[in-house]
């Protein structure tokens, strides 16, 4: 999990901040929203209706944070991930590959 200084806070999720230039990328394992705000922070939102158990939600959150930090560590934009249940049963290498393809798409758009 990234340090508190690298995690998005509740105030970053208000509607005014989300109206900034952003883009959404969908994969079979999670949706990723990129906000171009020069903060370089991360967030992982696991809905309760996706996983009922808090233990599983925390496990998914840790996995996704690990992937996000390893791929987007040096970037200036903020990343919000919305994982699905499939993250629990997917190998870490596959998640990294999916995230790297998203990063390549972002760099191609710039």
PDB file of N, CA, C and O in Angstrom, residues 8-43:
ATOM      1  N   UNK A   8      -5.010   9.302  -2.714  1.00  0.00           N
ATOM      2  CA  UNK A   8      -6.009  10.345  -2.891  1.00  0.00           C
ATOM      3  C   UNK A   8      -6.896  10.422  -1.659  1.00  0.00           C
ATOM      4  O   UNK A   8      -7.205   9.410  -1.043  1.00  0.00           O
ATOM      5  N   UNK A   9      -7.313  11.625  -1.312  1.00  0.00           N
ATOM      6  CA  UNK A   9      -8.169  11.831  -0.151  1.00  0.00           C
ATOM      7  C   UNK A   9      -9.607  12.037  -0.604  1.00  0.00           C
ATOM      8  O   UNK A   9      -9.889  12.176  -1.797  1.00  0.00           O
ATOM      9  N   UNK A  10     -10.516  12.085   0.338  1.00  0.00           N
ATOM     10  CA  UNK A  10     -11.932  12.257   0.033  1.00  0.00           C
ATOM     11  C   UNK A  10     -12.180  13.560  -0.710  1.00  0.00           C
ATOM     12  O   UNK A  10     -12.976  13.618  -1.649  1.00  0.00           O
ATOM     13  N   UNK A  11     -11.477  14.621  -0.332  1.00  0.00           N
ATOM     14  CA  UNK A  11     -11.678  15.916  -0.994  1.00  0.00           C
ATOM     15  C   UNK A  11     -11.273  15.878  -2.464  1.00  0.00           C
ATOM     16  O   UNK A  11     -11.748  16.685  -3.261  1.00  0.00           O
ATOM     17  N   UNK A  12     -10.410  14.934  -2.853  1.00  0.00           N
ATOM     18  CA  UNK A  12     -10.013  14.799  -4.255  1.00  0.00           C
ATOM     19  C   UNK A  12     -11.099  14.159  -5.111  1.00  0.00           C
ATOM     20  O   UNK A  12     -11.035  14.204  -6.330  1.00  0.00           O
ATOM     21  N   UNK A  13     -12.101  13.561  -4.464  1.00  0.00           N
ATOM     22  CA  UNK A  13     -13.168  12.885  -5.182  1.00  0.00           C
ATOM     23  C   UNK A  13     -14.381  13.778  -5.420  1.00  0.00           C
ATOM     24  O   UNK A  13     -15.358  13.329  -5.989  1.00  0.00           O
ATOM     25  N   UNK A  14     -14.359  15.028  -4.989  1.00  0.00           N
ATOM     26  CA  UNK A  14     -15.537  15.865  -5.204  1.00  0.00           C
ATOM     27  C   UNK A  14     -15.707  16.160  -6.689  1.00  0.00           C
ATOM     28  O   UNK A  14     -14.797  15.999  -7.492  1.00  0.00           O
ATOM     29  N   UNK A  15     -16.891  16.597  -7.064  1.00  0.00           N
ATOM     30  CA  UNK A  15     -17.230  16.719  -8.477  1.00  0.00           C
ATOM     31  C   UNK A  15     -16.398  17.767  -9.203  1.00  0.00           C
ATOM     32  O   UNK A  15     -16.120  17.605 -10.388  1.00  0.00           O
ATOM     33  N   UNK A  16     -15.979  18.826  -8.530  1.00  0.00           N
ATOM     34  CA  UNK A  16     -15.177  19.846  -9.196  1.00  0.00           C
ATOM     35  C   UNK A  16     -13.823  19.297  -9.618  1.00  0.00           C
ATOM     36  O   UNK A  16     -13.334  19.587 -10.705  1.00  0.00           O
ATOM     37  N   UNK A  17     -13.206  18.482  -8.760  1.00  0.00           N
ATOM     38  CA  UNK A  17     -11.902  17.916  -9.096  1.00  0.00           C
ATOM     39  C   UNK A  17     -12.011  16.843 -10.168  1.00  0.00           C
ATOM     40  O   UNK A  17     -11.090  16.658 -10.959  1.00  0.00           O
ATOM     41  N   UNK A  18     -13.127  16.124 -10.200  1.00  0.00           N
ATOM     42  CA  UNK A  18     -13.285  15.069 -11.194  1.00  0.00           C
ATOM     43  C   UNK A  18     -13.647  15.626 -12.568  1.00  0.00           C
ATOM     44  O   UNK A  18     -13.600  14.914 -13.555  1.00  0.00           O
ATOM     45  N   UNK A  19     -14.004  16.916 -12.656  1.00  0.00           N
ATOM     46  CA  UNK A  19     -14.304  17.535 -13.945  1.00  0.00           C
ATOM     47  C   UNK A  19     -13.028  17.905 -14.691  1.00  0.00           C
ATOM     48  O   UNK A  19     -13.083  18.304 -15.845  1.00  0.00           O
ATOM     49  N   UNK A  20     -11.899  17.791 -14.037  1.00  0.00           N
ATOM     50  CA  UNK A  20     -10.629  18.082 -14.699  1.00  0.00           C
ATOM     51  C   UNK A  20     -10.445  17.091 -15.845  1.00  0.00           C
ATOM     52  O   UNK A  20     -11.158  16.097 -15.954  1.00  0.00           O
ATOM     53  N   UNK A  21      -9.490  17.345 -16.659  1.00  0.00           N
ATOM     54  CA  UNK A  21      -9.219  16.457 -17.788  1.00  0.00           C
ATOM     55  C   UNK A  21      -8.931  15.060 -17.256  1.00  0.00           C
ATOM     56  O   UNK A  21      -8.012  14.858 -16.454  1.00  0.00           O
ATOM     57  N   UNK A  22      -9.733  14.090 -17.699  1.00  0.00           N
ATOM     58  CA  UNK A  22      -9.552  12.722 -17.232  1.00  0.00           C
ATOM     59  C   UNK A  22      -9.967  11.759 -18.335  1.00  0.00           C
ATOM     60  O   UNK A  22     -10.604  12.147 -19.313  1.00  0.00           O
ATOM     61  N   UNK A  23      -9.603  10.505 -18.161  1.00  0.00           N
ATOM     62  CA  UNK A  23      -9.993   9.467 -19.106  1.00  0.00           C
ATOM     63  C   UNK A  23     -10.190   8.161 -18.353  1.00  0.00           C
ATOM     64  O   UNK A  23      -9.590   7.933 -17.307  1.00  0.00           O
ATOM     65  N   UNK A  24     -11.054   7.308 -18.904  1.00  0.00           N
ATOM     66  CA  UNK A  24     -11.407   6.040 -18.281  1.00  0.00           C
ATOM     67  C   UNK A  24     -10.985   4.903 -19.192  1.00  0.00           C
ATOM     68  O   UNK A  24     -11.245   4.935 -20.400  1.00  0.00           O
ATOM     69  N   UNK A  25     -10.330   3.905 -18.606  1.00  0.00           N
ATOM     70  CA  UNK A  25      -9.887   2.725 -19.343  1.00  0.00           C
ATOM     71  C   UNK A  25     -10.492   1.498 -18.673  1.00  0.00           C
ATOM     72  O   UNK A  25     -10.428   1.360 -17.457  1.00  0.00           O
ATOM     73  N   UNK A  26     -11.069   0.598 -19.480  1.00  0.00           N
ATOM     74  CA  UNK A  26     -11.717  -0.595 -18.938  1.00  0.00           C
ATOM     75  C   UNK A  26     -10.932  -1.832 -19.334  1.00  0.00           C
ATOM     76  O   UNK A  26     -10.525  -1.978 -20.479  1.00  0.00           O
ATOM     77  N   UNK A  27     -10.720  -2.699 -18.362  1.00  0.00           N
ATOM     78  CA  UNK A  27     -10.092  -3.997 -18.594  1.00  0.00           C
ATOM     79  C   UNK A  27     -10.982  -5.059 -17.966  1.00  0.00           C
ATOM     80  O   UNK A  27     -11.903  -4.728 -17.219  1.00  0.00           O
ATOM     81  N   UNK A  28     -10.727  -6.328 -18.241  1.00  0.00           N
ATOM     82  CA  UNK A  28     -11.544  -7.375 -17.606  1.00  0.00           C
ATOM     83  C   UNK A  28     -11.368  -7.451 -16.097  1.00  0.00           C
ATOM     84  O   UNK A  28     -12.203  -8.018 -15.405  1.00  0.00           O
ATOM     85  N   UNK A  29     -10.310  -6.854 -15.565  1.00  0.00           N
ATOM     86  CA  UNK A  29     -10.012  -6.992 -14.144  1.00  0.00           C
ATOM     87  C   UNK A  29     -10.346  -5.745 -13.333  1.00  0.00           C
ATOM     88  O   UNK A  29     -10.689  -5.841 -12.163  1.00  0.00           O
ATOM     89  N   UNK A  30     -10.210  -4.572 -13.928  1.00  0.00           N
ATOM     90  CA  UNK A  30     -10.554  -3.340 -13.229  1.00  0.00           C
ATOM     91  C   UNK A  30     -10.710  -2.207 -14.225  1.00  0.00           C
ATOM     92  O   UNK A  30     -10.223  -2.276 -15.344  1.00  0.00           O
ATOM     93  N   UNK A  31     -11.425  -1.172 -13.803  1.00  0.00           N
ATOM     94  CA  UNK A  31     -11.515   0.068 -14.559  1.00  0.00           C
ATOM     95  C   UNK A  31     -10.533   1.043 -13.946  1.00  0.00           C
ATOM     96  O   UNK A  31     -10.398   1.105 -12.724  1.00  0.00           O
ATOM     97  N   UNK A  32      -9.878   1.806 -14.783  1.00  0.00           N
ATOM     98  CA  UNK A  32      -8.885   2.760 -14.303  1.00  0.00           C
ATOM     99  C   UNK A  32      -9.260   4.142 -14.820  1.00  0.00           C
ATOM    100  O   UNK A  32      -9.440   4.345 -16.016  1.00  0.00           O
ATOM    101  N   UNK A  33      -9.381   5.089 -13.887  1.00  0.00           N
ATOM    102  CA  UNK A  33      -9.633   6.472 -14.257  1.00  0.00           C
ATOM    103  C   UNK A  33      -8.370   7.270 -13.996  1.00  0.00           C
ATOM    104  O   UNK A  33      -7.813   7.230 -12.904  1.00  0.00           O
ATOM    105  N   UNK A  34      -7.930   7.970 -15.012  1.00  0.00           N
ATOM    106  CA  UNK A  34      -6.727   8.786 -14.927  1.00  0.00           C
ATOM    107  C   UNK A  34      -7.156  10.250 -14.866  1.00  0.00           C
ATOM    108  O   UNK A  34      -7.902  10.711 -15.712  1.00  0.00           O
ATOM    109  N   UNK A  35      -6.691  10.958 -13.841  1.00  0.00           N
ATOM    110  CA  UNK A  35      -6.984  12.383 -13.692  1.00  0.00           C
ATOM    111  C   UNK A  35      -5.668  13.141 -13.861  1.00  0.00           C
ATOM    112  O   UNK A  35      -4.730  12.937 -13.101  1.00  0.00           O
ATOM    113  N   UNK A  36      -5.615  13.993 -14.854  1.00  0.00           N
ATOM    114  CA  UNK A  36      -4.396  14.739 -15.154  1.00  0.00           C
ATOM    115  C   UNK A  36      -4.350  15.996 -14.296  1.00  0.00           C
ATOM    116  O   UNK A  36      -4.715  17.080 -14.724  1.00  0.00           O
ATOM    117  N   UNK A  37      -3.886  15.840 -13.029  1.00  0.00           N
ATOM    118  CA  UNK A  37      -3.880  16.950 -12.081  1.00  0.00           C
ATOM    119  C   UNK A  37      -2.503  17.212 -11.478  1.00  0.00           C
ATOM    120  O   UNK A  37      -2.383  17.967 -10.524  1.00  0.00           O
ATOM    121  N   UNK A  38      -1.471  16.562 -11.970  1.00  0.00           N
ATOM    122  CA  UNK A  38      -0.085  16.762 -11.509  1.00  0.00           C
ATOM    123  C   UNK A  38       0.112  16.478 -10.020  1.00  0.00           C
ATOM    124  O   UNK A  38       0.955  17.084  -9.382  1.00  0.00           O
ATOM    125  N   UNK A  39      -0.652  15.547  -9.452  1.00  0.00           N
ATOM    126  CA  UNK A  39      -0.478  15.177  -8.050  1.00  0.00           C
ATOM    127  C   UNK A  39       0.258  13.850  -7.899  1.00  0.00           C
ATOM    128  O   UNK A  39       0.962  13.650  -6.927  1.00  0.00           O
ATOM    129  N   UNK A  40       0.076  12.922  -8.813  1.00  0.00           N
ATOM    130  CA  UNK A  40       0.754  11.637  -8.749  1.00  0.00           C
ATOM    131  C   UNK A  40       0.289  10.763  -7.596  1.00  0.00           C
ATOM    132  O   UNK A  40       1.101  10.126  -6.936  1.00  0.00           O
ATOM    133  N   UNK A  41      -1.022  10.742  -7.349  1.00  0.00           N
ATOM    134  CA  UNK A  41      -1.561   9.964  -6.234  1.00  0.00           C
ATOM    135  C   UNK A  41      -2.393   8.791  -6.742  1.00  0.00           C
ATOM    136  O   UNK A  41      -2.735   8.725  -7.918  1.00  0.00           O
ATOM    137  N   UNK A  42      -2.722   7.875  -5.823  1.00  0.00           N
ATOM    138  CA  UNK A  42      -3.447   6.658  -6.170  1.00  0.00           C
ATOM    139  C   UNK A  42      -4.690   6.495  -5.301  1.00  0.00           C
ATOM    140  O   UNK A  42      -4.727   6.970  -4.170  1.00  0.00           O
ATOM    141  N   UNK A  43      -5.676   5.771  -5.842  1.00  0.00           N
ATOM    142  CA  UNK A  43      -6.849   5.385  -5.066  1.00  0.00           C
ATOM    143  C   UNK A  43      -7.362   4.063  -5.609  1.00  0.00           C
ATOM    144  O   UNK A  43      -7.218   3.762  -6.799  1.00  0.00           O
TER     145      UNK A  43
END
